[in-house]
Coordinates of N, CA and C in Angstrom, one line a residue:
M1 N 196.1 193.4 -40.1 CA 194.7 194.6 -39.7 C 194.7 194.3 -38.8
A2 N 194.4 195.2 -37.5 CA 194.1 195.3 -36.5 C 193.0 194.3 -35.8
S3 N 191.8 194.3 -34.7 CA 191.5 193.9 -33.8 C 189.8 194.4 -34.0
S4 N 189.5 195.4 -34.5 CA 188.3 195.8 -34.5 C 187.9 195.5 -36.5
Q5 N 188.2 194.2 -36.6 CA 187.4 193.5 -38.0 C 186.2 193.3 -38.2
T6 N 185.5 193.5 -39.1 CA 184.1 193.6 -39.4 C 183.9 192.4 -40.6
T7 N 183.1 191.7 -40.9 CA 183.1 191.3 -42.1 C 181.8 191.3 -42.6
I8 N 181.8 191.6 -43.6 CA 180.9 192.2 -44.9 C 180.8 191.1 -45.9
T9 N 179.0 191.1 -46.4 CA 179.6 190.2 -47.8 C 179.0 190.9 -48.7
V10 N 179.8 190.8 -50.2 CA 179.4 191.5 -51.2 C 179.4 190.7 -52.4
R11 N 178.4 190.9 -53.4 CA 177.9 190.2 -54.3 C 178.8 191.3 -56.1
V12 N 179.5 190.7 -56.2 CA 180.2 191.0 -57.5 C 179.9 190.9 -58.7
T13 N 179.8 192.1 -59.7 CA 179.5 191.8 -61.1 C 180.6 192.5 -61.8
P14 N 181.4 191.7 -62.4 CA 182.8 191.8 -62.9 C 182.7 192.8 -64.3
R15 N 183.3 192.7 -64.8 CA 183.6 193.2 -66.7 C 182.5 194.2 -66.9
S16 N 182.2 195.2 -65.6 CA 180.8 196.6 -65.8 C 181.5 197.7 -66.5
G17 N 180.6 198.4 -67.1 CA 180.7 199.7 -67.2 C 181.6 200.8 -66.4
R18 N 181.7 200.4 -65.2 CA 182.1 201.2 -64.3 C 182.3 200.6 -62.8
D19 N 183.0 201.2 -61.8 CA 183.7 200.9 -60.4 C 182.6 201.1 -59.5
E20 N 181.9 200.9 -59.1 CA 180.4 201.1 -58.0 C 179.9 200.3 -57.3
V21 N 180.0 200.9 -55.9 CA 179.1 200.1 -54.9 C 177.3 200.6 -55.0
M22 N 176.7 199.4 -55.8 CA 175.7 199.7 -55.9 C 174.3 199.8 -54.7
G23 N 174.5 199.8 -53.9 CA 173.9 199.4 -52.7 C 173.5 198.1 -52.1
R24 N 172.6 197.7 -51.5 CA 172.7 196.6 -51.1 C 170.9 195.5 -51.2
K25 N 171.4 194.5 -51.4 CA 170.4 193.8 -51.8 C 169.9 192.2 -50.5
T26 N 169.0 191.9 -50.3 CA 168.8 190.7 -49.1 C 168.3 190.0 -51.1
F27 N 169.3 188.6 -50.6 CA 168.8 187.4 -51.7 C 168.2 186.3 -51.2
D28 N 167.5 185.5 -52.1 CA 166.7 184.4 -51.6 C 167.0 183.5 -50.2
D29 N 168.1 183.4 -50.6 CA 168.5 182.8 -49.0 C 168.9 183.7 -48.0
G30 N 167.9 184.7 -47.7 CA 168.1 185.5 -46.7 C 169.5 186.3 -46.3
V31 N 170.5 186.6 -47.2 CA 171.8 187.0 -47.4 C 171.7 188.1 -47.4
E32 N 172.1 189.4 -46.8 CA 171.9 190.5 -47.0 C 173.4 190.4 -47.7
A33 N 173.7 191.2 -48.8 CA 174.9 191.5 -49.6 C 175.0 193.1 -50.3
V34 N 176.4 193.8 -50.1 CA 176.7 194.9 -50.9 C 176.4 194.2 -52.1
C35 N 176.3 195.1 -53.1 CA 176.1 195.1 -54.3 C 177.5 195.7 -55.1
V36 N 178.3 195.2 -55.6 CA 179.6 196.2 -56.1 C 180.1 195.9 -57.8
R37 N 180.2 197.0 -58.6 CA 180.4 196.4 -60.2 C 182.2 197.1 -59.9
V38 N 182.5 196.1 -61.0 CA 183.7 196.1 -61.1 C 183.7 196.4 -62.9
T39 N 185.0 197.4 -63.3 CA 185.5 197.2 -64.5 C 186.5 195.8 -65.2
A40 N 187.0 195.4 -64.0 CA 187.9 194.5 -64.1 C 187.4 193.5 -64.5
P41 N 188.4 192.2 -65.0 CA 187.8 190.7 -65.1 C 187.9 189.9 -64.1
P42 N 187.4 188.9 -63.6 CA 187.9 188.0 -62.8 C 189.0 187.2 -62.8
D43 N 190.3 188.0 -63.5 CA 191.6 187.2 -64.0 C 192.3 187.4 -62.8
G44 N 193.0 186.2 -62.0 CA 194.2 186.6 -61.6 C 193.8 187.5 -60.4
G45 N 192.7 187.7 -59.7 CA 192.8 188.5 -58.4 C 192.2 189.7 -58.8
K46 N 192.0 190.5 -59.5 CA 191.9 192.0 -60.7 C 190.9 192.4 -60.4
A47 N 189.5 191.4 -60.4 CA 188.1 192.3 -60.0 C 188.3 191.9 -58.7
N48 N 189.1 190.9 -57.9 CA 189.2 191.4 -56.4 C 189.3 192.6 -55.3
K49 N 190.6 192.7 -56.5 CA 191.4 194.0 -56.1 C 190.7 195.2 -56.4
A50 N 190.1 195.6 -57.3 CA 189.1 196.7 -57.9 C 187.9 196.5 -56.9
V51 N 187.0 195.2 -56.1 CA 186.2 195.4 -55.2 C 186.9 196.1 -54.1
C52 N 187.8 195.7 -53.7 CA 188.5 195.8 -52.3 C 188.8 197.7 -52.5
K53 N 189.1 198.2 -53.7 CA 189.2 199.4 -53.5 C 187.8 200.4 -53.7
A54 N 186.8 199.8 -54.1 CA 185.6 200.6 -54.5 C 185.5 200.4 -53.3
V55 N 185.1 199.4 -52.1 CA 184.5 199.0 -51.1 C 185.1 200.2 -50.3
A56 N 186.6 200.7 -50.0 CA 187.5 201.5 -49.0 C 186.9 202.5 -49.6
A57 N 187.0 203.0 -50.9 CA 186.6 204.7 -51.1 C 185.2 204.9 -51.1
S58 N 184.5 204.2 -50.9 CA 183.0 204.2 -50.9 C 182.9 204.4 -49.1
L59 N 183.5 203.9 -48.2 CA 183.8 203.7 -47.3 C 184.7 204.5 -46.7
G60 N 185.5 205.6 -47.0 CA 186.3 206.2 -46.5 C 187.2 205.9 -45.7
V61 N 187.8 205.0 -45.7 CA 188.9 203.8 -45.7 C 190.0 203.5 -46.2
P62 N 191.4 203.8 -46.0 CA 192.3 203.1 -46.7 C 191.9 201.7 -48.0
K63 N 192.5 201.8 -48.8 CA 192.0 200.2 -49.9 C 192.5 199.0 -48.9
S64 N 193.8 198.9 -48.5 CA 194.5 198.5 -47.8 C 194.1 197.6 -45.8
S65 N 192.8 198.6 -45.7 CA 192.1 198.1 -44.9 C 190.3 197.4 -45.3
V66 N 190.7 196.9 -46.7 CA 189.8 195.7 -47.0 C 190.5 194.6 -47.7
E67 N 190.4 193.8 -47.2 CA 190.8 192.3 -47.9 C 189.8 191.3 -48.4
V68 N 189.5 190.4 -49.6 CA 189.0 189.5 -49.6 C 189.6 187.8 -48.6
V69 N 188.4 187.6 -47.5 CA 188.8 186.5 -46.8 C 188.5 185.4 -47.2
S70 N 187.1 185.5 -48.1 CA 186.7 183.8 -48.9 C 185.7 184.2 -49.9
G71 N 185.5 183.1 -50.6 CA 185.1 183.3 -51.8 C 185.7 184.4 -53.1
A72 N 186.8 184.2 -53.0 CA 187.8 184.6 -54.1 C 187.8 184.5 -55.1
T73 N 187.3 183.2 -55.6 CA 186.6 183.0 -57.2 C 185.5 182.7 -57.7
A74 N 184.5 183.1 -56.0 CA 182.9 183.0 -56.2 C 182.5 184.9 -56.4
R75 N 181.3 184.8 -57.2 CA 180.8 186.3 -57.6 C 180.2 186.4 -55.9
R76 N 179.4 186.1 -55.3 CA 179.6 186.7 -53.5 C 180.8 186.2 -52.5
K77 N 181.1 187.0 -52.1 CA 182.4 187.0 -51.3 C 182.1 187.5 -49.6
Q78 N 183.2 187.2 -49.1 CA 182.8 187.8 -48.2 C 184.6 189.2 -47.4
L79 N 184.3 190.2 -47.0 CA 185.2 190.9 -47.4 C 186.3 191.2 -45.6
A80 N 186.8 191.5 -44.8 CA 187.3 191.6 -43.8 C 187.6 193.4 -43.7
V81 N 187.1 194.1 -42.9 CA 187.4 195.6 -43.1 C 187.5 196.0 -41.6
D82 N 188.6 197.1 -42.2 CA 189.4 196.9 -40.7 C 188.8 198.6 -40.4
A83 N 187.7 198.5 -39.5 CA 187.2 200.3 -39.1 C 186.3 199.6 -38.1
P84 N 185.5 201.0 -37.8 CA 185.0 201.2 -36.7 C 183.4 200.1 -37.0
Q85 N 182.9 199.3 -36.1 CA 181.8 198.7 -36.4 C 180.6 199.6 -37.1
E86 N 180.9 201.0 -35.3 CA 179.7 201.9 -36.3 C 179.6 202.9 -37.3
Q87 N 180.8 202.8 -38.1 CA 181.2 202.8 -38.9 C 180.4 202.8 -40.3
I88 N 180.8 201.4 -40.3 CA 180.8 200.4 -41.0 C 179.1 200.0 -41.6
E89 N 178.6 200.0 -40.4 CA 177.2 200.1 -40.1 C 176.0 201.2 -40.6
A90 N 176.6 202.1 -40.6 CA 176.1 203.7 -40.8 C 176.4 203.7 -42.7
W91 N 177.4 203.0 -42.6 CA 177.7 202.9 -44.6 C 176.7 202.4 -44.9
F92 N 176.8 200.9 -44.3 CA 175.7 200.1 -45.0 C 174.2 200.1 -45.1
Q93 N 173.7 201.2 -44.0 CA 172.1 201.3 -43.9 C 172.2 202.7 -44.6
S94 N 173.0 203.8 -45.2 CA 173.0 204.3 -46.1 C 173.3 204.4 -47.8
L95 N 173.3 203.1 -47.7 CA 173.3 202.1 -49.3 C 172.0 202.2 -49.5
P96 N 171.8 202.2 -50.5 CA 170.2 202.3 -51.3 C 169.7 201.0 -51.3
Q97 N 168.7 200.3 -50.9 CA 168.6 199.2 -51.0 C 167.6 198.8 -52.5
I98 N 168.2 198.0 -53.1 CA 168.3 197.1 -54.7 C 167.0 196.3 -55.0
D99 N 166.2 196.1 -55.3 CA 165.0 195.3 -55.5 C 165.1 194.1 -56.4
A100 N 165.8 194.5 -57.7 CA 165.6 193.8 -58.6 C 166.8 192.7 -58.7

């Protein structure tokens, strides 16, 4: 990946009805994360691949530009995205705020 990497936090719900970026949510610990649902099970990295693909599609970047850098086995993950910071911030701000 190039040097224009930005790290984003995602909260994953595996085994969902569909693959989608739902929105962003601020959790009790103050972390703001993008909530992503994927149909894949958390088995052998399948859900991680699906998360990268869903985030890449939502952002409009190639799926090779998104990778899990920490939290591979956790529901909350850090993704490195190879895209301009301004593009990622604009995308993040355009996501609906989830209250529940």
